[in-house]
CSV table of C-alpha atoms and ligand atoms in Angstrom, one decimal:
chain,number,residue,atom,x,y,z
A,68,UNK,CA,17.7,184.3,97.0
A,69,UNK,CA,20.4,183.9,99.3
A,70,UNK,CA,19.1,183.0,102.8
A,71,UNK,CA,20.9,186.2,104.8
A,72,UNK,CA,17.9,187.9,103.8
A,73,UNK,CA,15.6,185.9,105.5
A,74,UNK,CA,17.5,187.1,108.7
A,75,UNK,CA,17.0,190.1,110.4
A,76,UNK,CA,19.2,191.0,113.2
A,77,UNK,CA,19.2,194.2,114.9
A,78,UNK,CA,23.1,194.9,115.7
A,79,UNK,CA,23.9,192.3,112.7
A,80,UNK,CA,22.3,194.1,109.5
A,81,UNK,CA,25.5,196.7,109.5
A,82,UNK,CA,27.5,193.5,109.3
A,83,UNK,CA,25.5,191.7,107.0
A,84,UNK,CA,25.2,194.6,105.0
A,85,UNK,CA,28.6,195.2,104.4
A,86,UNK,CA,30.4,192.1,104.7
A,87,UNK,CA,28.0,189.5,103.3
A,88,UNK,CA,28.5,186.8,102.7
A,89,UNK,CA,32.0,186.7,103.7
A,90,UNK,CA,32.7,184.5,107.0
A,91,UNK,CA,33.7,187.5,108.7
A,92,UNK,CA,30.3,188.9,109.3
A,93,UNK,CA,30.1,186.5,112.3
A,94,UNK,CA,33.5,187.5,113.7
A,95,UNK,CA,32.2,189.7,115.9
A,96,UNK,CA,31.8,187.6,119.1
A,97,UNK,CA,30.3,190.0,121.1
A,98,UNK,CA,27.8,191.3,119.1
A,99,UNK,CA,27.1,188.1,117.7
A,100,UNK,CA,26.1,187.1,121.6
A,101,UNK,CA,23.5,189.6,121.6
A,102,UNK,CA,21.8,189.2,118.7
A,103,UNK,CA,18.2,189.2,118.1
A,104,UNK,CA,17.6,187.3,115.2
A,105,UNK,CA,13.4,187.3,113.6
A,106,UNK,CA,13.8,184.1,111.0
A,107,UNK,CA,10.9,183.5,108.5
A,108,UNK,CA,12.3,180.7,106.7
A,109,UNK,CA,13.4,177.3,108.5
A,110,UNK,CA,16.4,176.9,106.3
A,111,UNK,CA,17.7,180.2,107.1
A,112,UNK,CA,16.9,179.9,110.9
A,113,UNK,CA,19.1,176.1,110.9
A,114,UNK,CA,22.4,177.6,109.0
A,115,UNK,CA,22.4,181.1,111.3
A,116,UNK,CA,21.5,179.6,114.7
A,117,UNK,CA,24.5,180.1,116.0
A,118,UNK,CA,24.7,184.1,115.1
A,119,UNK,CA,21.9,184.7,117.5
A,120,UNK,CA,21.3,184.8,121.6
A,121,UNK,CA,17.2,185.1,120.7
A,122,UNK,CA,15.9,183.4,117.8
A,123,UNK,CA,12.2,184.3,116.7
A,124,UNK,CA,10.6,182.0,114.7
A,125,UNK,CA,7.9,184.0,112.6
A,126,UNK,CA,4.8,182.2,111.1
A,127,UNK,CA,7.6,179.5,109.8
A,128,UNK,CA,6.4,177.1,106.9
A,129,UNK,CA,9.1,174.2,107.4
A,130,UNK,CA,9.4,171.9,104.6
A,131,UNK,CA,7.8,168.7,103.7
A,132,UNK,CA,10.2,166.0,105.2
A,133,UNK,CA,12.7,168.4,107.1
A,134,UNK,CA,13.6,169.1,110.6
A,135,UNK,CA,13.2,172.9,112.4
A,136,UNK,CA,16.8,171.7,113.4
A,137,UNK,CA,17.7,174.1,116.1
A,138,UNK,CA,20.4,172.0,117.7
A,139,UNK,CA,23.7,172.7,119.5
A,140,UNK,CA,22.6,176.4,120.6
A,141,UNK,CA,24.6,178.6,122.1
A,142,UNK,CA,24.5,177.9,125.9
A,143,UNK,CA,21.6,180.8,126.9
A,144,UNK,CA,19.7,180.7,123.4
A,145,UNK,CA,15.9,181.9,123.9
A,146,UNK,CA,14.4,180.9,121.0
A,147,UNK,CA,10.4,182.2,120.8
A,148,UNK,CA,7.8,180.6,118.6
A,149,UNK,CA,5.7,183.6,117.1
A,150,UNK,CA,2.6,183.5,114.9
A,151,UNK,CA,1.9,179.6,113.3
A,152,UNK,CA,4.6,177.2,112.8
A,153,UNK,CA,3.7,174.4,110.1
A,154,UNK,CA,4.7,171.8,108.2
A,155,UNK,CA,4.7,170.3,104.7
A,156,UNK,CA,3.6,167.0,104.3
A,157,UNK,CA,5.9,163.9,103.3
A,158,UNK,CA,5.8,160.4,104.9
A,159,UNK,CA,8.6,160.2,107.2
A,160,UNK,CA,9.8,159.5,110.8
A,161,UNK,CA,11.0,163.0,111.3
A,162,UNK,CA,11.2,164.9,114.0
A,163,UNK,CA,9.5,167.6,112.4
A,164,UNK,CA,11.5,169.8,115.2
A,165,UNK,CA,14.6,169.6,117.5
A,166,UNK,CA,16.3,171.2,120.0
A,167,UNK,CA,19.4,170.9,122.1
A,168,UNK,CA,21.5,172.9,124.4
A,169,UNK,CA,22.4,174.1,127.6
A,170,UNK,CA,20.4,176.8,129.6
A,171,UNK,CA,18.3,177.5,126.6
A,172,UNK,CA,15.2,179.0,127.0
A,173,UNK,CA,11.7,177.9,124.5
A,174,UNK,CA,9.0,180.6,125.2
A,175,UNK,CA,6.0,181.1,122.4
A,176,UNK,CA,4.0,184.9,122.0
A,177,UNK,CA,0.6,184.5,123.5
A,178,UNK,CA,-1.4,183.6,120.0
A,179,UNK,CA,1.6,181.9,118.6
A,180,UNK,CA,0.5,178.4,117.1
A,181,UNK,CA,2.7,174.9,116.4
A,182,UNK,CA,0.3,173.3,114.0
A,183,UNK,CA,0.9,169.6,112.9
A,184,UNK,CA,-1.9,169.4,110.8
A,185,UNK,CA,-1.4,165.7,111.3
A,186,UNK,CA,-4.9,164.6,109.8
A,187,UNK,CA,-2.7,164.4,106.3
A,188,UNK,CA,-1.3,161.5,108.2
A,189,UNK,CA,-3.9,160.2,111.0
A,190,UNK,CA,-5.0,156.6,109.5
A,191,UNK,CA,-5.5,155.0,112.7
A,192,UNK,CA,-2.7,153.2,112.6
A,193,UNK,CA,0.0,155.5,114.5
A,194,UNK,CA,3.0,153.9,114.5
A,195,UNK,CA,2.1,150.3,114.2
A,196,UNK,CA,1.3,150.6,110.4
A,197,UNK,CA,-0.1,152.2,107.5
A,198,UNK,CA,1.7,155.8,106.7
A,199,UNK,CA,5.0,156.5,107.8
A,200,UNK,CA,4.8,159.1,110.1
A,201,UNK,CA,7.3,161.9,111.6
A,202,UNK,CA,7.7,162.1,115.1
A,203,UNK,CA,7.5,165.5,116.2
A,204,UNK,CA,9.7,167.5,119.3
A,205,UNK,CA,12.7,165.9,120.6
A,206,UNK,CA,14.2,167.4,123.9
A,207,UNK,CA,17.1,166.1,123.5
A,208,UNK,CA,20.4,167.1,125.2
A,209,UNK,CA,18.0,170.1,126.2
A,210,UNK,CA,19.8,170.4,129.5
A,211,UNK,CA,19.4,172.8,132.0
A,212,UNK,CA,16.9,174.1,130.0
A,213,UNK,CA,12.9,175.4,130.1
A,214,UNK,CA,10.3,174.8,127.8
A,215,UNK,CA,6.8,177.3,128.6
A,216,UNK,CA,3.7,178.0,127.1
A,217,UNK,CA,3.7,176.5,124.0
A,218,UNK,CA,0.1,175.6,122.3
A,219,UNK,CA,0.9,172.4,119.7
A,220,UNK,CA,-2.2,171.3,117.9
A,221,UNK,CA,-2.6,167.9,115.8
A,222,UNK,CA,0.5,166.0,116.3
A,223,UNK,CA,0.8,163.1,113.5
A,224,UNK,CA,2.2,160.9,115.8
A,225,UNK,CA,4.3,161.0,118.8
A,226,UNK,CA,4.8,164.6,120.8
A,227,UNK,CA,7.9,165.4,122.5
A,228,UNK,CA,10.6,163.0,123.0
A,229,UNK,CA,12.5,163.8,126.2
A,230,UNK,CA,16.2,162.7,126.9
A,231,UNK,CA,17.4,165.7,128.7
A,232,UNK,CA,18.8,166.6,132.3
A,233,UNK,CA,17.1,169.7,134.3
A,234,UNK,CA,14.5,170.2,131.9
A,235,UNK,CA,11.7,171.7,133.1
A,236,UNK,CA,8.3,172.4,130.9
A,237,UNK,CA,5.9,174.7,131.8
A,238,UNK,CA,2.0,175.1,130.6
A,239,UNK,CA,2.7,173.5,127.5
A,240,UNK,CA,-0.6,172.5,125.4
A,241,UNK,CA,-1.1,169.5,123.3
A,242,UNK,CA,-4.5,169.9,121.4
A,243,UNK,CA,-5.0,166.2,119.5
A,244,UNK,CA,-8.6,166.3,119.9
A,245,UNK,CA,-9.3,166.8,116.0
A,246,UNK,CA,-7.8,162.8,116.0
A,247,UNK,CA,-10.2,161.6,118.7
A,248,UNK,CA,-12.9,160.8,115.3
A,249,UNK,CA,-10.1,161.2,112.5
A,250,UNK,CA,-7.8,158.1,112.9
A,251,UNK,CA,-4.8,159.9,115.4
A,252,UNK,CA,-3.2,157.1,117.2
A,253,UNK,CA,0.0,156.6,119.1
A,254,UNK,CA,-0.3,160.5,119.9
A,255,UNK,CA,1.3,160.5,123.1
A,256,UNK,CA,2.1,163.9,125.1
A,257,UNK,CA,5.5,163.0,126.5
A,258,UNK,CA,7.6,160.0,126.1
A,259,UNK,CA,10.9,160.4,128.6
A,260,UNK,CA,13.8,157.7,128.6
A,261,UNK,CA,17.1,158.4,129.9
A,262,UNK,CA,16.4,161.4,131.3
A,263,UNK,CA,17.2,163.0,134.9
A,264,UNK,CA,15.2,166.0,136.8
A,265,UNK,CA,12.4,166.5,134.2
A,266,UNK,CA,9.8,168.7,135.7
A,267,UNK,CA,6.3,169.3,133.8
A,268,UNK,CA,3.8,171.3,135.0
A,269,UNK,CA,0.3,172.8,134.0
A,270,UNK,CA,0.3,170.6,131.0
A,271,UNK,CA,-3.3,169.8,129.2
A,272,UNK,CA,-2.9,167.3,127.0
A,273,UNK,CA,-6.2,166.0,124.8
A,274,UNK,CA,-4.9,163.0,123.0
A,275,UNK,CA,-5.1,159.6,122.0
A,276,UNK,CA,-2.1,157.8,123.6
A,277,UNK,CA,-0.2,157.7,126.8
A,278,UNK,CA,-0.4,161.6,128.4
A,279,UNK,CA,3.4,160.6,130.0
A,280,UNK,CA,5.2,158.0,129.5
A,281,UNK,CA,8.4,157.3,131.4
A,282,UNK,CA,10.3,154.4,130.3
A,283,UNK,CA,13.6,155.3,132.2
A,284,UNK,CA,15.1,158.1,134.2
A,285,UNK,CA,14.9,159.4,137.8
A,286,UNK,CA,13.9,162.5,139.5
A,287,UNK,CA,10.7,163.3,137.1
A,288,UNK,CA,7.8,165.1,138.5
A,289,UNK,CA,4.9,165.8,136.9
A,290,UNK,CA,2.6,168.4,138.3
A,291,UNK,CA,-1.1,170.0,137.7
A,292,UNK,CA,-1.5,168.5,134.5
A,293,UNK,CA,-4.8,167.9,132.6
A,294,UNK,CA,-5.0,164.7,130.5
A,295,UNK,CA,-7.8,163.6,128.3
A,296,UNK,CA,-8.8,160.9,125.4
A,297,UNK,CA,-5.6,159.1,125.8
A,298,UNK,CA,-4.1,156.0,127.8
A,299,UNK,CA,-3.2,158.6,131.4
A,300,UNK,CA,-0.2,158.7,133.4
A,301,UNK,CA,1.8,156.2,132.8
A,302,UNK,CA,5.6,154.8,134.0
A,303,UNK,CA,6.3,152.1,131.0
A,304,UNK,CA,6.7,149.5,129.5
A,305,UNK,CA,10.2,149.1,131.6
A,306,UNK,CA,12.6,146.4,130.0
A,307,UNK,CA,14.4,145.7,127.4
A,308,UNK,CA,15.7,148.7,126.7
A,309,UNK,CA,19.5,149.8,127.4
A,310,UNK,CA,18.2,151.7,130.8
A,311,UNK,CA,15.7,150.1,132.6
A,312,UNK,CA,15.9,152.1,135.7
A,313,UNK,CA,13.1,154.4,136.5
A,314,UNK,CA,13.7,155.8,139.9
A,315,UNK,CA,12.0,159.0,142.3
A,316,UNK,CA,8.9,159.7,140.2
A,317,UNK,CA,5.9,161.6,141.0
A,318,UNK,CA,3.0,162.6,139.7
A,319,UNK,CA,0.4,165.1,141.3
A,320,UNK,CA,-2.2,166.8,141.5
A,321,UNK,CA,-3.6,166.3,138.4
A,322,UNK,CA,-6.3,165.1,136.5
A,323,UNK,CA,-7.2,162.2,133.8
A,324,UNK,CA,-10.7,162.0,132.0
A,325,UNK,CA,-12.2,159.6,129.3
A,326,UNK,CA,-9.3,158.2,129.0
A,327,UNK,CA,-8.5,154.0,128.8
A,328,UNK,CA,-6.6,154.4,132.3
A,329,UNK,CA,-6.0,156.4,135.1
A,330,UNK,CA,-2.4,155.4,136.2
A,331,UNK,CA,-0.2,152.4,135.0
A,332,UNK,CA,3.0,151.0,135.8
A,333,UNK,CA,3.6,148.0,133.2
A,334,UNK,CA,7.1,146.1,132.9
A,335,UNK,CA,8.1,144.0,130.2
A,336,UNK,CA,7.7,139.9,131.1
A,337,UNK,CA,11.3,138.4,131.4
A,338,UNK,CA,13.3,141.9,131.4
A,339,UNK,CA,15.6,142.9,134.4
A,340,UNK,CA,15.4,146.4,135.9
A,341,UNK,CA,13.8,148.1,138.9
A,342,UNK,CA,11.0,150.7,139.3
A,343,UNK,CA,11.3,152.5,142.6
A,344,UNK,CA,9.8,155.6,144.7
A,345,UNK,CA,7.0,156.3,142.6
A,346,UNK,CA,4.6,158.2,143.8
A,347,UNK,CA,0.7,158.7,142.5
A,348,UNK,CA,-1.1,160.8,144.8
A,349,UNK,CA,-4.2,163.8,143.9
A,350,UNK,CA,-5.4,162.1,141.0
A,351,UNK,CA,-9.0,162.8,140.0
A,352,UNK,CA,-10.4,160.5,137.1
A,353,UNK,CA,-13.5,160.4,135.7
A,354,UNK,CA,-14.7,158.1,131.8
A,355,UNK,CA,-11.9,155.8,132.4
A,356,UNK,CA,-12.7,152.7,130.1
A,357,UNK,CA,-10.5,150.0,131.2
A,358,UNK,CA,-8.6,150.7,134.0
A,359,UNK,CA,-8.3,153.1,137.0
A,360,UNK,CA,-5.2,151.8,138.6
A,361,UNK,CA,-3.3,149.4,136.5
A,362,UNK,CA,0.6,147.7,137.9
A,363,UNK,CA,1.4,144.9,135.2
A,364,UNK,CA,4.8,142.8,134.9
A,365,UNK,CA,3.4,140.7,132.1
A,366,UNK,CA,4.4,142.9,128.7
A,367,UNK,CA,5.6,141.5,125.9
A,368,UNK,CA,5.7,142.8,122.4
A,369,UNK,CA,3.6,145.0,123.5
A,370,UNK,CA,0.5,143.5,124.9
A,371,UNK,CA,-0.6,141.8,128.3
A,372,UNK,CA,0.3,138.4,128.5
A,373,UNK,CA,-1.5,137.4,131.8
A,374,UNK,CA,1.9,135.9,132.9
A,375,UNK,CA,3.9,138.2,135.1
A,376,UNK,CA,7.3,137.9,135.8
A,377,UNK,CA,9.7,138.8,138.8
A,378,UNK,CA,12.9,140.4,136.9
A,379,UNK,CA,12.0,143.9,137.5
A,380,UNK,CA,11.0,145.2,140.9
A,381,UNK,CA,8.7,147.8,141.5
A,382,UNK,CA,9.5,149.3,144.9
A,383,UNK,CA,8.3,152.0,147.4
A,384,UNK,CA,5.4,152.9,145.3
A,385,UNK,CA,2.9,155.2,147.2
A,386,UNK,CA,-0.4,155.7,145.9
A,387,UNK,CA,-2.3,158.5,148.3
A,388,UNK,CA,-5.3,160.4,146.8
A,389,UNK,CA,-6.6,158.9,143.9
A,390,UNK,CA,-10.4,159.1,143.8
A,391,UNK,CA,-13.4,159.6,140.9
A,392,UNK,CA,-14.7,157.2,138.9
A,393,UNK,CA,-14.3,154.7,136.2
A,394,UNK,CA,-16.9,153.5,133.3
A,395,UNK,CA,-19.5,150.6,134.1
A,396,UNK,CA,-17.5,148.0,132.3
A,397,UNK,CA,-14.2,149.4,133.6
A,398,UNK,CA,-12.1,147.7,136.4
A,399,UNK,CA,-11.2,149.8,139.5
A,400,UNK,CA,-8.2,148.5,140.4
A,401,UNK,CA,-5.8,146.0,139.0
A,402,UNK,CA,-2.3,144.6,139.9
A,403,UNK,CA,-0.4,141.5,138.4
A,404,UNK,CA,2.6,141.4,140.0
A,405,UNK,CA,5.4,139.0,140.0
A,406,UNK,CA,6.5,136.5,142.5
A,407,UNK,CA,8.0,138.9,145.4
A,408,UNK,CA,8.9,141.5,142.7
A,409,UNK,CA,6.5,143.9,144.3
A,410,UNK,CA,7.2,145.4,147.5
A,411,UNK,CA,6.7,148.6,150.4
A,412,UNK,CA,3.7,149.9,148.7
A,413,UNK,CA,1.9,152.4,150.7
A,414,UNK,CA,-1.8,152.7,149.5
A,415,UNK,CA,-4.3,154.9,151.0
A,416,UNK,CA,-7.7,157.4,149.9
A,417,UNK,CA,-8.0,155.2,146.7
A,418,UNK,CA,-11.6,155.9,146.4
A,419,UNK,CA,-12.9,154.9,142.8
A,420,UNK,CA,-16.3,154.0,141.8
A,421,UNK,CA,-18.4,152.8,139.0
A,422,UNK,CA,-16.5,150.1,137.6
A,423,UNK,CA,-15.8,146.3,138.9
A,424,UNK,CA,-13.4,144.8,141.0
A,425,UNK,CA,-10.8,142.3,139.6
A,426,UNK,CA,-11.1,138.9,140.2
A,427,UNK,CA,-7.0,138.3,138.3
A,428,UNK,CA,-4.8,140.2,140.7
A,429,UNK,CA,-1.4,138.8,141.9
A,430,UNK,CA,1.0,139.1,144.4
A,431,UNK,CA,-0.6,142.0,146.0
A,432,UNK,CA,1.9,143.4,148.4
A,433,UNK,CA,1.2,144.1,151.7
A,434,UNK,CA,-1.6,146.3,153.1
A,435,UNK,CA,-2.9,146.6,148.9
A,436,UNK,CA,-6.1,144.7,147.7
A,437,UNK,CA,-7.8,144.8,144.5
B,719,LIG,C1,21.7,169.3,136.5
B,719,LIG,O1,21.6,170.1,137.6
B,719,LIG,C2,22.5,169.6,138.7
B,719,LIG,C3,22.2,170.4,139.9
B,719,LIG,O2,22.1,171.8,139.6
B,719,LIG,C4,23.9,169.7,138.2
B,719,LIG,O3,24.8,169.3,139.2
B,719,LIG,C5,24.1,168.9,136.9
B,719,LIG,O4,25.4,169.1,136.4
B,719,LIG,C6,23.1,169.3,135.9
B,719,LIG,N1,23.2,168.4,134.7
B,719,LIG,C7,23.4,168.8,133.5
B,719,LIG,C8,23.5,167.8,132.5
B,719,LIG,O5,23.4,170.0,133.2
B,720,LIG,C1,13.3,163.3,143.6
B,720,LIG,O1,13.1,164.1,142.4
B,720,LIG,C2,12.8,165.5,142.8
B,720,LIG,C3,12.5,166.3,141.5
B,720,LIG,O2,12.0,165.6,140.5
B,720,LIG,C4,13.9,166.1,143.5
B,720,LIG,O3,13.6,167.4,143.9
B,720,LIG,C5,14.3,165.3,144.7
B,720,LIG,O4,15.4,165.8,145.3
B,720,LIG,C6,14.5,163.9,144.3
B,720,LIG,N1,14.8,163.1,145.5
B,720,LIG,C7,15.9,162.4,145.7
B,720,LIG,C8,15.9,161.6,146.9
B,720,LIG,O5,16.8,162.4,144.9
């Protein structure tokens, strides 16, 4: 069947109808701008992206080990998620979707659905092992652009990547829970590198990995979000990568329950870079397991080492308002910084209870105690 007649376009069906497939059905500029195209079939939706100013993607079944590949939009695409989007199942790194463009607009109907079913790959292992698994929504080059009200449910591994200017998401749902007992690992909400002016707000993200992580970029602002089961809010690991800046983050007014930490900064041991005007401030936590406030310099491959080095500052950080409580065998507070590497920290309401205090912080700037 050929995959025009997956496509329904109001002002293009004459066309289609008449002309198909000959390229001169899209000559029409004009009414090819103002398109409204309803696509069932993933395929269909990639090859005609660019016939369409609103793409509708109706209860679409993509592929085992294929991409929803809606990239290089026209500039002012709205493309809408409607009914339940899902996958087939192959080991691979994916992304199962990705978009890209300028002033686009992502919207989803009210019931509409993007289902991973990622328990076909959850073995506990995430990314560190075991099944090959696809990452699943890369923002990127999604400039200028807004993201809203999408519900995602069961990611097998990694959410959204984000490497975007002027992105902004908005009430966006991740739903991992289901991988809390089932193996999901390495599930984090949003991972952000090279990035500038990335807004989130109202996020809920139920997960077992970092809720953000920002590993470069500047001007990110993260905003009345909900995190739970994962690793929190987090700016890191920082170093070793091409950018190693992170600069003018915030996050605020949010909250982050039974997860292993409340906030983190952690830089990779012998990198170069510089962290600077952060801020943390109206942060409720509550069932935090290892951590409330973690700052680390001592990363490598991944782990702690205990040994932190100076390479990478972390600068004009200002914690203000974080407050709730941490598990019994949780530490409060802990900072391991390098020699002189962290400085003009502002620190104040930090009111966390129910855990211990650590007896291994270093380097404590001024007017900051463990
Ligand atoms: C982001 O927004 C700023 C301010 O509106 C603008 O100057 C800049 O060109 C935008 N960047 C991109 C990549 O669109
Ligand atoms: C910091 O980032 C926010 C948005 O994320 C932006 O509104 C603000 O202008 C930035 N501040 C500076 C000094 O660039």
């Amino acid at each position: 069947m050929p995959s025009y007649t997956h496509l329904l376009c109001a002002g293009l069906a004459a066309s289609l109808a008449a002309a198909a497939p000959t390229p001169s059905r899209v000559s029409d500029a004009v009414k090819r701008s103002s398109s409204s195209c309803t696509f069932t079939d993933a395929s269909a939706a990639s090859e005609s992206k660019a016939d369409c100013s609103t793409i509708i993607l109706s209860n679409i079944e993509v592929p085992a080990g294929e991409t929803l590949d809606l990239t290089d939009l026209n500039d002012g695409t709205e493309v809408i998620f409607s009914g339940t989007t899902t996958f087939g199942y192959e080991e691979w790194d994916g992304p199962l979707i990705k978009i890209s463009g300028s002033s686009i607009t992502v919207t989803a109907e009210d019931d509409a659905v993007i289902d991973g079913d990622g328990s076909r790959w959850w073995d506990g292992e995430g990314t560190n092992g075991g099944k090959t698994k696809p990452k699943f929504f890369y923002a990127h080059s999604l400039d200028d652009s807004t993201i809203s009200g999408l519900s995602i449910k069961n990611t097998p591994v990694q959410t959204f990547s984000i490497e975007s200017d002027n992105l902004t998401i908005e009430d966006v749902t991740i739903d991992n829970s289901d991988g809390d007992d089932n193996g999901g690992h390495n599930t984090d909400g949003f991972d952000i590198g090279e990035s500038t002016y990335i807004t989130i707000t109202g996020a809920v993200v139920m997960n077992q990995d970092d809720c953000v992580a920002i590993n470069s970029g500047e001007n990110i602002y993260f905003s009345g979000g909900t995190c739970s089961g994962g690793h929190g809010l987090s700016i890191g690991s920082v170093g070793g990568r091409d950018d190693n800046t992170v600069k003018n983050v915030t996050f605020t007014s949010s909250t982050v329950s039974d997860s292993e930490n409340g906030i983190r900064i952690k830089t990779v041991y012998d990198a170069t870079g510089s962290v600077s005007d952060i801020t943390f401030s109206d942060i409720t936590l509550s069932g935090i397991t290892d951590y409330g406030i973690v700052i680390e310099q001592d990363y490598e491959n991944g782990s702690p080492t205990g040994d932190p080095t100076n390479g990478i500052t972390i600068s004009d950080v200002t914690v203000d308002g974080i407050t709730g409580s941490v598990e019994d065998d949780a530490v409060e507070v802990y900072i391991l910084c390098g020699d002189g590497s962290c400085t003009d920290w502002t620190w104040s309401d930090v009111d966390l209870t129910g855990g211990s205090t650590s007896d291994d912080c270093e380097n404590l700037p001024d007017g900051v105690s463990c």
